Structures are given as structure tokens and as C-alpha cells.
């Protein structure tokens, strides 16, 4: 995303920009960030259609986050889940911690905790789709923008995007030498450092950008277990990531960009806390202390990852050819005390852990038309190949012995071909459409060396193909107001679940398909002092892939529901009521519903207060239930006001707030597993000047609210809570 002052020739300039321009979009975004001292809003440029375009003229529900807002949200050392509830209809959570985010858009997501789980929200980092959830966790730092695209995006983004896309674009190399260093320090010795430097090596031919991000926090949860003398404390981490980019532009027609990046994490897995939910309610038990736990197990987590991608863009005149080659790999170890307590607190003590090594290789070649008058054409080919090797364990805590071991080798391959067209019928009306055909092959080898039902070897494979499509119309009511309609389909490939700890067969789910209808208005109001975007949508997902997670055996099983529907409204407002003041507000109402009279899942087995209708076998009937982790209400707002000081300085006040309504943790409903509404706020006060210096003090989770935001329905009321309040200071220098 970038913001630029609208000029008379801006629209025609954008239409003439080729894909070559897209590589530098994030860099321009940094240089052209909104002028806080202007009394008008700036136009927003997005790349949601793989071309730079005015956001108001793109017939997609898209929200962009960049600049100061992105820096503020990321200041306390939170991982990529800081995006949760910061845009309409977006939710993010994890039962792993910093290594495994799960995203939900308009209620569509997947609560599966296994390393091979398929997710319907794609994270596209620098034009490369990250399929494995462990690769989606790469930190957000030194980026030009984050764009959240809501609704199916199958035509242009392809793999597993029926819910939408979280698109992240790194800041790119520049021909001007510059950079920044940004350091924060806060509660629990929380340190967050981000720095970048870049510039020309050979003027106008070769340039670079190097970026680094370091996040750390001391263990701040004291383990009070005295029965086993386990003195390990929890929730600390050291997370180091870096990126190097080299861009070669030998002439005006060719651009080659190499991106190499890596990450090393040493910290704690998600902390599960036994018996913290008061039976018959969704309240925390009296006397709950967020800084204390009582566990007899270990909780380590380590991740090492490496990735690279190569962008080659060639402007051949009538067409621009773009090649994007990506490679990602990681080695991850995680071990958690899933019962959350000591033997006196739980029916029996057990830990789970495992080693997993995802590898992904992708190749895309795109063709985009240039200078075809009213026509804009795109098309291309896509290939994806992944391999995941892993070992998963169950431990008997009292002895430390391995009680069960499952090894797995997962392979996945996708081939795709796609094309899209936009045609400007009149100066006001633009029609668009596209189609993509994808074919998927997946296979899993599962080996249980020992365990509850003895050794076993299984090999399972699934395959499927689908043609997804979209059609849209954008109509300029006048120079400041656009209306759009869009119909799109999405496709989630067949899936395999290889968790065979307690079973002698893997579970599979056939492909799911979604059709979505949406209409909206995007507007600039009051002489560019305000903007308002409003979208309404309805979708119907057939053969909805669901994962029955947890239960008395703490397992995961795939199943298909006949249908799941969703409908809602999304609103975004931005305004500069007076000079030096910026106000934003956004929100969404999302209704989701499973529609299948026969599908059912096991419940917590008596450990919770089930409110669901049950069948004759005692399983919960899901018909009419909302989807998990799908709050009806998501609201967010920011307010910024600056007071000029001297000739080039400013004292500023910034506050941001995000509200997430009640949601269900699981497919079935229970009093204890309904998440309370949560209001998360931040305040930042500081000084900055034109010389590049900035100092500030901040508070995250201002209200110090503590909420259960996830649970394990294993054998007791084990829950997970949100981030604590962090108070800190920040210093930044840009040059």
C-alpha cells in the first residue's frame, strides 16, 4: 500500500504502470507516507489485483495497514497475531505460540493444531504464498504495507484462499541511501529492535536493503510446582530475524530482485494453565494470577527457518512478464504440558511434543498487458511443492518416558493456470472477471512405532481439481464515490489428518468450495477530509472442512459438513476533522452458521457444561452452531493528534483500540469454552522532528484485561490467556 496526493494525472499514470512498478511499491509507500500536517487525506494505492491501483477503484474489500499505525501495533514484541481485530472481519490466534498463527476472515478458518493442517486464509509474503502454518509465522518488520483482502481470492492468488489473503510486502531497496534504527524497552525486560539500511551500490543499476528484527522477553510466569521441583519458568523468548535484498536493474525494461531471509527463535511454547475456568461459567477462577502457573512439565520451543525468493520482471512492450521463485524451510521443535498442571490438579499428566521440518518450493510466471487502451489482461502458470517430515510424541510426565510416537511424511503438489481481464466500458464503468484451474495431489505416510494400539504403518493419498472464478463491476458514481459488486468462488484442496495416536486410520476431508457475493461503496468525502468504505457480503461454503479438535483423547479428526454460511457488514472510516488530527474507525458484524443435521463431534466428556444438543451417542450436533473463533463483532479505532513544536518538531498523542466480541473456541458449545468479549487498547505519547529523531512512551493492553482466549478440552478446564500489559519507552532514528 502507498498513499499519494491525488493529482489530475494520477489515475492515468497508474493505468500505465506495469508490473515492473509493483516491485518498488512498498519503497514508494515509505517515502510517500501520509502527511500528518495536511488537512486532507491522501489517496491509497494497493496491489490487491497484482497491479498498483487506487484502493477506491478496486472491487475487492481490502484494508491496508502501514506507516505509524503498523509500527505502533508491533511495538510491544507481539508476533504476527498483533493483526487480530485490527481490520474488519480478521481474527488470529494460536495454541502453539509464536510459531503457528491461525487466521480467520469472515469466520472462515481452521482450528486444527497439527503441522500439516490446511488453512483457508493464505499469507502471501513478498508475493510468495506460505502454506504451512509454521512458515506463516515469519515476523512482520521493515515492511511497506500489510493488506488484508477479504473474500475468495482464487483467481490471482490461487492456493487455499477461499477466505482471503493477508498480503505482506517488505520495504524494497532504494537508490537513495538511508535507513532507521528503532528500539523499545518495556515490562518483563521486553526488547524490540528493528533496523534497516540500504541504498545504491552502483547508481541506478544495483542497490540493496538489509533489515534485522530482534524481539526478546524474560520468563515472566513463575512456575510454582513444588511436587517435582521443576524450577522452569515460562513465556520468555528470544526471536531474531533478518532479511537481505539485492536489486539489479541493468536497463529500464528489466528488474531482478533477490530476497534472502531467516529466523531463529528460542523460547516457550504456548502456556496451558490447568483449571483456570470456573465451572459452569466462562469466568477465570477467583484469585487467578497471570504471572503464576503450576506445572510439572517442560515447555520449550525452538524454530530455525530460512527462505529466499527471486523476482524477475521484464517489460517486453505490449506485455510484462513476471517470474516469482520461492523456497522456504523450517525446523521446529515444540513441547507442551497439555494438561496444564500437576498430578493433583488433573486426571492424569501428559505432555505432547514433536519435531517438524516443513519445506516449500513455488514458482509462478505471470503475464500482464501494457497499453491496451480500455483492456487490462493478466494470466499465468503456478506450481507448488511441499514436503513435511515430522515426529510427534506423547510423554508420561511422572517418568519422562515416551508413551507414544508417530512419524509422518507429508507431500503436496499443486499445478495451476489462471487468467483475468478488466475492460473499461465507459469512463465510469469497469467490468472484470477471471478464472483459475488448480489440481492438487497430497499423500501422507504415517508410522506409529508404539503406542496405545500397537505399531502401524499407513499410507493415504487424496487428489482433486477445481476451476474457481470471479466477476466484478466497479462504477464511479462521481469523482469521489465508487460502487462495486463482486461474485467469486474459492477452493480448499482435499486434506489428510495423520494424527493416529488413538486410531488405526487416518481421516480425510474432500475439497470444499465457496461462493461469495458482495457489494460495497468506497468514497472520499468533505473535500478529501474523510473517507468511508462500506461492504455487505454473503457466502455459502459446500463440503465445509471441519476439524474435531481435542476431546477426551486430545486428538484431531477431519470431517465435512454439508454447508456453512456467513453474512455480514464491514465499515471503515478515516477522517481529518482538523489539521494535525487523524481519526480512524472500523468494524464488522459477521454471522456464521453450520448447516448439516447429521454432523457431530465428541465433547469434553463431562469436564465442561455442554450447551449443545446431543445425539443418541452423546455427541454434540453441530447444526446451527457458529464456526469456531468467529466473533460476531470486531471493532477498531485510532486517534492521533500532533502539536507543532518549533520549526520542525511535533509532540503527538496516539491511541488505538480493538474490540472482539464473544466467540466459541470449539465446534460444539459449552459455557466454559465461550470466549468473553475483549477490549485491547494502546496509548503512545512522544516527540519527533524532521531531523529523524523520535522518542515516545507507550502502554499496550492499557486496561490490563485478562481473558481466556483459547482452551484445551482434554481432561480439565485448561485455558490460555492474552498478552499482559506492557509499559515501555521507544527511541527511533531515521536517516
XYZ file of C-alpha atoms in Angstrom:
735
model
C 0.000 0.000 0.000
C 1.062 3.565 -0.519
C -0.511 6.954 -0.017
C -0.001 9.756 -2.502
C -1.551 13.138 -3.049
C -4.161 12.809 -5.759
C -3.386 14.749 -8.888
C -5.247 15.114 -12.155
C -2.949 12.651 -13.868
C -2.734 10.062 -11.100
C -5.334 7.690 -12.489
C -3.871 7.616 -15.995
C -0.385 7.212 -14.550
C -1.494 4.184 -12.548
C -3.161 2.571 -15.520
C 0.077 2.890 -17.428
C 2.214 1.347 -14.720
C 3.464 -2.133 -15.486
C 4.286 -4.946 -13.101
C 7.824 -3.518 -13.047
C 6.451 -0.687 -10.912
C 4.970 -3.104 -8.391
C 8.389 -4.129 -7.082
C 9.042 -0.637 -5.829
C 5.582 -0.018 -4.433
C 6.492 -0.571 -0.780
C 9.504 1.725 -1.058
C 7.381 4.483 -2.537
C 4.877 3.861 0.242
C 7.537 4.647 2.841
C 8.648 7.786 1.062
C 5.098 8.977 0.404
C 3.600 8.250 3.835
C 0.633 10.368 4.847
C 1.448 13.942 5.767
C 0.026 14.355 9.267
C 0.130 18.126 8.950
C -2.030 18.221 5.829
C -5.719 18.969 6.255
C -6.653 16.362 3.633
C -6.383 12.600 3.371
C -4.121 11.047 0.800
C -5.173 8.558 -1.834
C -4.360 4.931 -1.033
C -2.685 2.706 -3.605
C -2.980 -1.077 -3.225
C -1.671 -4.110 -5.091
C -4.668 -6.346 -4.337
C -5.061 -7.088 -8.077
C -1.336 -7.628 -8.647
C -1.192 -4.147 -10.203
C -0.905 -0.781 -8.435
C -4.352 0.800 -8.324
C -6.376 3.306 -6.349
C -7.954 1.394 -3.480
C -11.270 3.139 -4.134
C -11.390 1.676 -7.665
C -10.572 -1.926 -6.715
C -13.735 -4.099 -6.481
C -12.372 -6.040 -3.501
C -12.904 -5.495 0.226
C -9.313 -4.649 1.197
C -7.799 -2.913 4.220
C -4.249 -1.580 4.316
C -2.060 -1.027 7.374
C 1.230 0.818 7.078
C 3.416 3.555 8.483
C 2.945 4.715 12.060
C -0.076 2.502 12.741
C 1.850 -0.624 11.820
C 4.821 0.441 13.963
C 2.604 1.148 16.969
C 0.756 -2.162 16.829
C 4.045 -4.035 16.603
C 5.900 -2.086 19.319
C 5.469 -4.470 22.268
C 7.147 -7.511 20.733
C 3.983 -9.375 19.737
C 4.254 -11.849 16.864
C 2.148 -11.697 13.686
C -1.029 -12.209 15.743
C -0.949 -8.485 16.549
C -3.085 -8.110 13.389
C -6.087 -9.750 15.112
C -9.161 -7.478 15.133
C -7.155 -4.603 13.625
C -9.133 -4.801 10.396
C -12.781 -5.756 9.884
C -13.536 -9.499 9.991
C -9.955 -10.566 10.802
C -9.164 -12.893 13.704
C -5.849 -14.568 14.596
C -4.940 -16.979 17.399
C -2.624 -19.842 18.246
C -2.317 -22.801 20.591
C 1.407 -23.060 19.743
C 2.539 -19.510 20.470
C 4.927 -17.644 18.182
C 5.423 -20.477 15.688
C 1.929 -21.291 14.432
C -0.617 -18.498 13.773
C -4.138 -19.391 12.641
C -6.013 -16.722 10.696
C -9.768 -16.365 10.186
C -11.517 -13.975 7.789
C -15.296 -13.552 7.934
C -15.353 -16.570 10.257
C -13.624 -18.955 7.840
C -10.519 -20.582 9.290
C -9.217 -23.832 10.751
C -8.577 -24.513 14.450
C -6.532 -27.649 13.698
C -3.257 -27.740 15.661
C -1.414 -30.329 13.572
C 1.612 -29.272 11.473
C 0.013 -30.423 8.207
C -3.292 -28.557 8.647
C -4.752 -26.743 5.641
C -5.755 -23.128 6.248
C -8.299 -21.193 4.121
C -6.505 -17.867 4.703
C -3.292 -17.525 2.713
C -0.345 -15.480 3.968
C 1.464 -14.085 0.933
C 4.819 -12.633 1.953
C 6.626 -10.767 -0.833
C 4.445 -12.463 -3.458
C 5.204 -15.973 -2.123
C 2.346 -17.987 -0.605
C 3.266 -19.521 2.764
C 1.190 -22.685 3.017
C 2.440 -24.328 6.208
C 1.251 -22.513 9.363
C 4.781 -22.636 10.793
C 6.067 -20.645 7.814
C 3.221 -18.116 8.117
C 4.738 -17.061 11.454
C 7.656 -15.104 9.946
C 7.849 -11.745 11.775
C 6.430 -8.537 10.304
C 9.251 -5.975 10.233
C 10.561 -3.310 7.852
C 7.553 -3.721 5.600
C 5.924 -1.218 3.291
C 2.403 -2.408 3.973
C 0.101 -5.180 5.119
C -3.038 -5.652 3.031
C -5.943 -7.815 4.189
C -8.055 -8.996 1.246
C -11.431 -10.338 2.337
C -13.420 -12.904 0.398
C -12.220 -15.551 -2.098
C -9.056 -14.552 -3.974
C -8.615 -17.692 -6.038
C -8.024 -16.141 -9.457
C -4.865 -14.136 -8.803
C -3.549 -15.595 -5.528
C -4.573 -19.168 -6.046
C -3.638 -21.617 -3.358
C -6.049 -22.027 -0.453
C -7.604 -18.559 -0.433
C -11.394 -19.145 -0.079
C -11.497 -16.874 2.989
C -8.993 -14.274 1.837
C -5.360 -13.216 1.896
C -3.029 -11.495 4.342
C -0.539 -9.856 1.974
C 2.756 -8.549 3.373
C 5.255 -6.587 1.275
C 8.746 -5.801 2.526
C 10.215 -2.332 2.088
C 12.325 -2.518 -1.067
C 15.816 -1.218 -1.924
C 16.114 2.419 -2.930
C 18.556 4.468 -4.991
C 18.825 6.851 -2.049
C 20.991 5.851 0.910
C 19.003 5.679 4.134
C 17.623 3.576 6.929
C 16.450 3.616 10.513
C 17.004 2.138 13.959
C 14.029 1.617 16.268
C 14.422 0.348 19.844
C 11.753 -0.253 22.510
C 12.135 -1.452 26.084
C 9.309 -2.431 28.384
C 7.864 -4.558 31.162
C 9.402 -8.012 31.790
C 12.588 -6.800 30.052
C 10.739 -6.809 26.748
C 13.045 -5.572 23.996
C 12.041 -4.952 20.404
C 14.693 -3.708 17.971
C 14.181 -3.158 14.255
C 16.765 -1.654 11.957
C 17.323 -1.273 8.238
C 19.892 0.273 5.946
C 20.056 0.435 2.187
C 20.995 2.373 -0.868
C 22.841 2.221 -4.172
C 25.894 0.083 -4.863
C 26.008 1.159 -8.487
C 23.765 4.190 -9.065
C 20.549 3.252 -10.911
C 21.859 -0.288 -11.540
C 22.470 -2.153 -8.285
C 21.010 -1.411 -4.841
C 20.462 -3.235 -1.566
C 18.469 -3.230 1.672
C 19.400 -5.095 4.853
C 16.900 -5.406 7.716
C 17.016 -7.008 11.137
C 14.468 -7.604 13.869
C 15.154 -8.775 17.428
C 12.419 -9.447 19.973
C 13.056 -10.806 23.449
C 11.322 -11.097 26.787
C 12.361 -12.661 30.074
C 10.397 -15.550 31.538
C 7.665 -13.726 33.397
C 5.370 -16.556 34.550
C 6.684 -18.207 37.707
C 6.206 -21.950 37.967
C 5.074 -22.815 41.496
C 5.251 -26.580 41.120
C 6.987 -27.911 44.214
C 5.993 -31.561 43.866
C 8.574 -32.322 41.182
C 10.999 -29.458 41.831
C 10.579 -28.212 38.287
C 12.074 -24.727 38.510
C 11.449 -23.822 34.859
C 9.586 -20.547 34.394
C 7.643 -19.687 31.254
C 6.734 -17.265 28.464
C 10.172 -15.825 27.718
C 11.629 -15.799 24.216
C 14.425 -14.554 22.006
C 13.291 -14.112 18.407
C 15.847 -12.955 15.827
C 15.055 -12.429 12.133
C 16.860 -10.820 9.217
C 16.372 -10.043 5.556
C 18.742 -9.017 2.770
C 17.577 -7.795 -0.624
C 19.638 -7.080 -3.712
C 18.010 -5.426 -6.726
C 19.591 -5.318 -10.182
C 18.193 -3.006 -12.861
C 20.515 -3.013 -15.895
C 18.016 -1.097 -18.014
C 14.513 0.340 -17.857
C 12.933 -2.926 -19.013
C 14.465 -5.466 -16.632
C 14.376 -5.710 -12.840
C 15.794 -8.600 -10.795
C 15.229 -8.703 -7.027
C 16.791 -11.319 -4.754
C 15.402 -11.708 -1.220
C 17.136 -13.892 1.394
C 15.741 -14.131 4.918
C 15.953 -16.222 8.052
C 14.753 -16.555 11.610
C 15.903 -18.136 14.869
C 13.528 -18.480 17.824
C 14.344 -19.868 21.257
C 11.500 -19.585 23.730
C 8.433 -21.087 25.365
C 5.613 -22.976 23.739
C 2.049 -21.830 24.402
C 1.421 -21.922 28.142
C -1.575 -24.083 29.055
C -2.961 -23.359 32.539
C -4.949 -26.049 34.349
C -8.357 -25.395 35.921
C -8.370 -21.630 35.350
C -12.005 -21.512 34.134
C -14.702 -21.502 36.783
C -17.014 -24.497 36.234
C -20.381 -23.525 34.758
C -19.154 -20.091 33.606
C -16.578 -18.532 31.323
C -15.024 -16.578 34.205
C -11.491 -17.003 35.483
C -11.331 -18.747 38.838
C -11.116 -16.427 41.883
C -7.576 -15.408 42.674
C -6.180 -16.187 39.226
C -2.699 -14.665 38.837
C -1.436 -14.194 35.275
C 2.186 -14.266 36.497
C 1.941 -17.704 38.112
C 1.430 -21.277 36.910
C 1.711 -24.743 38.419
C 3.124 -27.326 36.015
C 5.208 -30.464 36.211
C 6.199 -30.461 32.552
C 8.621 -28.665 30.266
C 7.565 -26.030 27.733
C 10.439 -25.383 25.291
C 10.039 -24.188 21.719
C 12.691 -23.665 19.049
C 12.460 -22.656 15.410
C 15.074 -22.119 12.726
C 13.921 -21.035 9.297
C 15.456 -19.937 6.020
C 13.889 -18.675 2.832
C 14.669 -16.954 -0.414
C 12.756 -15.668 -3.378
C 13.733 -14.300 -6.753
C 11.605 -11.790 -8.662
C 12.390 -11.222 -12.326
C 10.303 -8.616 -14.118
C 10.761 -7.916 -17.824
C 8.830 -5.248 -19.707
C 8.597 -6.525 -23.286
C 6.471 -3.638 -24.548
C 2.974 -4.960 -25.080
C 3.350 -7.364 -22.155
C 5.265 -7.519 -18.873
C 6.498 -10.931 -17.740
C 6.963 -11.582 -14.014
C 8.639 -14.662 -12.561
C 8.470 -15.324 -8.805
C 10.506 -18.260 -7.469
C 10.215 -19.087 -3.774
C 11.812 -21.538 -1.368
C 11.017 -21.795 2.359
C 12.089 -24.247 5.031
C 11.999 -24.510 8.809
C 12.980 -26.855 11.618
C 10.662 -26.630 14.602
C 10.629 -28.326 17.997
C 7.836 -27.702 20.473
C 6.826 -29.457 23.702
C 3.929 -28.518 25.934
C 2.246 -29.682 29.110
C -1.226 -30.050 27.612
C -2.948 -30.930 30.882
C -1.635 -27.631 32.217
C -0.955 -28.754 35.755
C 0.497 -31.226 38.239
C -0.903 -34.686 39.114
C -3.014 -33.333 41.960
C -4.787 -30.940 39.546
C -5.602 -33.244 36.624
C -6.990 -36.756 35.964
C -3.625 -37.742 34.510
C -0.495 -35.881 33.429
C 0.788 -35.936 29.880
C 2.859 -33.772 27.583
C 2.989 -33.654 23.810
C 5.847 -32.570 21.617
C 7.413 -33.041 18.258
C 9.972 -32.178 15.619
C 8.695 -30.900 12.287
C 10.509 -29.750 9.166
C 8.333 -28.133 6.513
C 9.809 -27.398 3.067
C 8.057 -25.461 0.292
C 9.019 -24.674 -3.276
C 6.881 -22.477 -5.525
C 7.119 -20.988 -8.991
C 4.801 -18.508 -10.649
C 5.044 -16.897 -14.073
C 2.653 -14.027 -14.814
C 1.926 -12.096 -17.986
C 0.339 -8.637 -17.767
C -0.702 -6.423 -20.653
C 0.579 -2.894 -21.177
C -1.036 -0.051 -23.121
C -4.077 -1.892 -24.487
C -6.424 1.036 -24.086
C -9.506 0.001 -22.109
C -8.240 -3.587 -21.650
C -6.150 -4.934 -18.754
C -5.140 -8.584 -19.101
C -3.267 -10.930 -16.777
C -2.519 -14.629 -16.909
C -0.010 -17.172 -15.787
C 1.105 -20.545 -14.502
C 1.680 -21.669 -10.923
C 3.465 -24.648 -9.343
C 3.770 -25.544 -5.659
C 5.521 -28.462 -3.969
C 5.801 -29.121 -0.246
C 7.319 -31.781 1.968
C 6.853 -32.096 5.711
C 8.735 -34.614 7.834
C 7.843 -34.875 11.479
C 7.903 -36.854 14.709
C 5.214 -36.313 17.324
C 5.391 -37.652 20.878
C 3.268 -38.123 23.971
C 5.144 -38.140 27.281
C 4.127 -39.542 30.637
C 5.142 -36.605 32.808
C 5.881 -38.519 36.010
C 8.585 -40.644 34.378
C 9.517 -38.555 31.369
C 9.141 -41.668 29.230
C 7.762 -41.555 25.695
C 4.384 -43.270 25.746
C 3.565 -42.870 22.063
C 5.412 -41.895 18.917
C 4.067 -41.070 15.464
C 6.275 -40.278 12.497
C 4.863 -38.772 9.342
C 5.944 -37.690 5.882
C 3.532 -35.375 4.108
C 3.774 -34.424 0.445
C 1.688 -31.949 -1.519
C 1.788 -30.733 -5.101
C -0.323 -28.109 -6.868
C -0.473 -27.095 -10.517
C -2.443 -24.057 -11.619
C -3.218 -21.915 -14.643
C -5.080 -18.609 -14.414
C -6.226 -15.585 -16.349
C -8.112 -12.360 -15.680
C -9.443 -9.437 -17.694
C -10.706 -5.940 -16.937
C -12.499 -3.810 -19.502
C -13.331 -0.143 -19.141
C -16.750 0.043 -20.774
C -17.144 3.772 -20.145
C -15.284 6.376 -18.119
C -17.447 5.325 -15.158
C -17.970 1.565 -15.591
C -15.285 -1.133 -15.438
C -16.085 -4.840 -15.718
C -13.750 -7.638 -14.671
C -13.521 -11.388 -14.478
C -11.091 -14.228 -14.089
C -10.696 -17.977 -13.744
C -8.097 -20.345 -12.326
C -7.857 -24.108 -12.622
C -5.927 -25.865 -9.861
C -5.096 -29.525 -9.375
C -3.795 -30.918 -6.076
C -2.153 -34.185 -5.058
C -1.478 -34.984 -1.407
C -0.064 -38.053 0.297
C 0.879 -38.967 3.863
C 2.949 -41.812 5.281
C 2.097 -42.357 8.959
C 4.117 -44.661 11.183
C 3.267 -45.329 14.815
C 6.254 -47.134 16.309
C 4.490 -47.889 19.578
C 1.523 -46.586 21.499
C -1.952 -47.332 22.687
C -2.974 -49.773 19.960
C 0.432 -51.004 18.835
C 2.674 -50.316 15.815
C 1.067 -49.451 12.498
C 2.024 -48.138 9.045
C -0.473 -46.241 6.879
C -0.239 -44.527 3.523
C -3.062 -42.203 2.488
C -3.473 -40.036 -0.591
C -6.089 -37.616 -1.919
C -6.338 -35.518 -5.048
C -8.728 -33.063 -6.608
C -9.148 -30.242 -9.079
C -11.277 -27.142 -9.302
C -11.968 -24.153 -11.529
C -12.534 -21.069 -9.369
C -13.686 -17.783 -10.865
C -14.766 -14.237 -10.140
C -16.732 -11.486 -11.904
C -16.976 -7.874 -10.792
C -18.188 -4.427 -11.744
C -16.932 -1.085 -10.494
C -18.955 2.068 -11.168
C -17.732 5.602 -10.482
C -20.846 7.439 -9.312
C -18.763 10.609 -9.391
C -15.109 11.542 -8.968
C -15.249 10.748 -5.223
C -17.610 7.773 -4.887
C -17.326 4.276 -6.358
C -19.746 1.368 -6.017
C -18.841 -2.257 -6.720
C -20.321 -5.720 -6.870
C -18.354 -8.959 -6.904
C -19.178 -12.649 -7.149
C -16.308 -15.039 -6.520
C -15.694 -18.695 -5.776
C -12.999 -20.269 -3.623
C -11.482 -23.731 -3.312
C -9.753 -25.539 -0.456
C -7.977 -28.699 -1.603
C -8.750 -32.133 -0.086
C -6.995 -32.694 3.237
C -5.472 -35.525 5.254
C -5.145 -35.686 9.027
C -2.451 -38.133 10.158
C -2.940 -37.968 13.934
C -3.183 -41.709 14.660
C -2.220 -41.785 18.334
C -5.519 -43.425 19.306
C -6.697 -44.710 15.929
C -5.641 -47.153 13.261
C -6.745 -44.998 10.347
C -6.101 -41.500 9.110
C -9.017 -39.166 8.440
C -9.587 -37.247 5.227
C -11.825 -34.442 4.037
C -12.906 -33.827 0.476
C -12.415 -30.448 -1.156
C -14.562 -27.551 -0.019
C -15.878 -24.844 -2.331
C -17.205 -21.390 -1.511
C -19.318 -18.949 -3.466
C -19.342 -15.372 -2.218
C -21.499 -12.373 -3.105
C -20.581 -8.879 -2.015
C -21.370 -5.270 -2.804
C -19.960 -2.070 -1.456
C -19.325 1.631 -1.672
C -15.947 3.369 -1.364
C -15.931 7.140 -1.026
C -13.905 10.249 -0.413
C -15.942 12.895 1.442
C -15.873 16.532 2.515
C -13.238 17.685 0.056
C -10.873 14.797 0.837
C -11.133 15.277 4.605
C -12.820 11.908 5.169
C -13.347 8.517 3.549
C -15.951 5.831 4.098
C -15.972 2.246 2.837
C -18.996 0.000 3.365
C -19.301 -3.637 2.253
C -22.015 -6.250 2.653
C -21.439 -9.920 1.869
C -22.951 -13.393 1.884
C -21.145 -16.692 1.288
C -22.082 -20.354 1.141
C -19.393 -22.999 1.636
C -20.172 -26.507 0.442
C -18.489 -29.571 1.970
C -17.028 -27.351 4.692
C -13.838 -28.887 6.064
C -14.029 -29.077 9.856
C -11.561 -30.426 12.383
C -12.846 -32.026 15.551
C -10.098 -30.843 17.885
C -9.388 -32.052 21.401
C -11.910 -34.084 23.359
C -11.096 -36.677 25.982
C -8.409 -38.220 23.737
C -6.818 -34.896 22.699
C -6.824 -35.832 19.045
C -7.886 -34.261 15.759
C -10.238 -35.705 13.146
C -11.303 -34.285 9.791
C -14.917 -34.215 8.658
C -17.070 -32.407 6.093
C -20.276 -30.524 6.866
C -22.837 -30.135 4.088
C -22.757 -26.347 4.243
C -21.610 -23.365 6.259
C -22.957 -19.912 5.547
C -21.827 -16.460 6.554
C -23.094 -12.965 6.071
C -22.201 -9.577 7.424
C -21.366 -5.919 7.028
C -17.958 -4.198 7.157
C -17.367 -0.483 7.675
C -14.207 1.644 7.598
C -13.959 5.391 8.244
C -10.947 7.702 8.136
C -11.102 11.433 8.786
C -9.054 14.577 9.406
C -11.601 16.808 11.157
C -8.957 19.467 11.854
C -5.330 19.985 10.979
C -2.899 17.688 12.836
C -5.686 15.255 13.816
C -6.345 11.836 12.275
C -9.221 9.550 13.312
C -9.982 6.074 12.012
C -12.727 3.613 12.878
C -13.668 0.227 11.534
C -15.934 -2.634 12.362
C -17.677 -5.731 11.166
C -20.697 -7.836 12.008
C -20.170 -11.472 10.985
C -22.784 -14.203 11.301
C -21.686 -17.784 10.626
C -23.691 -20.983 10.799
C -23.018 -24.680 10.187
C -25.843 -26.295 8.246
C -25.806 -30.084 8.479
C -28.362 -32.033 10.572
C -26.126 -35.101 10.845
C -22.580 -33.938 11.554
C -21.500 -34.332 15.204
C -18.374 -34.307 17.364
C -17.332 -35.598 20.762
C -17.317 -33.117 23.632
C -15.138 -32.656 26.695
C -16.530 -35.820 28.281
C -18.121 -34.322 31.368
C -15.416 -31.844 32.215
C -17.413 -28.871 30.961
C -21.009 -27.651 30.805
C -22.132 -28.533 27.279
C -24.979 -26.358 25.958
C -25.237 -28.153 22.623
C -27.986 -30.555 21.575
C -26.663 -34.132 21.724
C -27.388 -37.206 19.627
C -28.045 -40.715 20.948
C -24.316 -41.397 21.227
C -23.792 -38.325 23.403
C -22.003 -36.360 20.679
C -22.745 -32.689 20.014
C -24.897 -31.954 16.949
C -23.345 -29.027 15.081
C -26.330 -27.942 13.007
C -26.942 -24.237 13.632
C -23.695 -23.686 15.549
C -21.382 -20.785 14.657
C -17.935 -21.548 13.280
C -15.147 -21.602 15.898
C -13.107 -18.436 16.547
C -15.731 -16.379 14.681
C -16.865 -13.447 16.850
C -19.946 -11.628 15.603
C -18.456 -8.220 16.354
C -14.996 -6.828 15.590
C -14.420 -3.098 16.139
C -11.290 -0.960 15.989
C -10.383 2.723 16.204
C -7.359 5.006 16.319
C -6.885 8.666 17.223
C -3.807 10.784 16.604
C -3.215 14.438 17.412
C 0.007 16.381 17.000
C 1.068 19.766 18.315
C 3.830 21.550 16.357
C 6.901 22.473 18.416
C 9.426 24.895 16.984
C 10.123 24.940 13.272
C 10.428 21.196 12.661
C 9.178 19.310 15.720
C 5.943 17.785 16.955
C 4.570 16.418 20.203
C 1.997 13.728 19.478
C -0.608 11.578 21.189
C -1.709 8.282 19.627
C -4.207 5.731 20.873
C -5.556 2.572 19.261
C -8.326 0.201 20.331
C -9.600 -3.166 19.147
C -12.708 -4.987 20.357
C -13.543 -8.621 19.745
C -16.939 -9.920 20.809
C -17.745 -13.326 22.303
C -16.688 -16.353 20.295
C -16.720 -20.153 20.526
C -13.407 -21.949 20.943
C -14.670 -25.242 19.519
C -17.241 -26.652 17.094
C -19.602 -27.548 19.939
C -20.846 -25.037 22.511
C -20.125 -25.042 26.239
C -20.371 -22.370 28.905
C -16.707 -22.625 29.811
C -15.487 -22.537 26.218
C -17.192 -19.323 25.143
C -14.590 -16.583 25.000
C -15.534 -13.361 26.754
C -15.524 -10.104 24.819
C -12.108 -8.458 24.873
C -11.129 -4.785 24.524
C -7.430 -4.233 23.807
C -6.065 -0.696 23.795
C -2.778 1.129 23.442
C -1.518 4.652 24.152
C 1.624 6.301 22.822
C 2.911 9.814 23.600
C 6.079 11.239 22.116
C 8.123 13.788 20.232
C 9.508 13.674 16.675
C 11.250 16.104 14.339
C 12.297 16.452 10.737
C 15.873 15.507 11.581
C 14.700 11.908 12.021
C 14.637 11.692 15.817
C 11.671 10.258 17.694
C 11.139 9.330 21.352
C 7.951 8.002 22.920
C 6.409 6.242 25.898
C 3.736 3.615 25.350
C 1.348 1.229 27.045
C -0.140 -1.893 25.436
C -3.225 -3.571 26.947
C -3.969 -0.335 28.763
C -6.933 -1.746 30.688
C -4.870 -4.738 31.849
C -7.718 -7.050 30.862
C -7.047 -10.745 31.311
C -9.207 -13.053 29.219
C -9.263 -16.737 28.381
C -8.691 -16.634 24.608
C -8.263 -20.348 23.963
C -8.690 -23.693 25.687
C -7.797 -27.390 25.683
C -10.866 -29.569 26.248
C -8.723 -32.552 27.171
C -9.352 -33.663 30.749
C -9.782 -30.467 32.758
C -10.644 -26.805 32.256
C -7.296 -25.786 30.812
C -7.082 -22.361 29.193
C -4.755 -19.849 27.535
C -4.786 -16.120 28.239
C -3.941 -12.969 26.312
C -0.751 -10.897 26.411
C -0.108 -8.975 29.658
C 0.041 -5.210 29.962
C 3.360 -3.838 28.694
C 4.631 -0.366 29.598
C 7.666 0.872 27.731
C 9.732 3.546 26.038
C 10.829 3.865 22.434
C 13.617 5.669 20.590
C 13.898 5.852 16.806
C 16.300 7.493 14.395
C 15.701 7.657 10.646
C 18.315 8.792 8.143
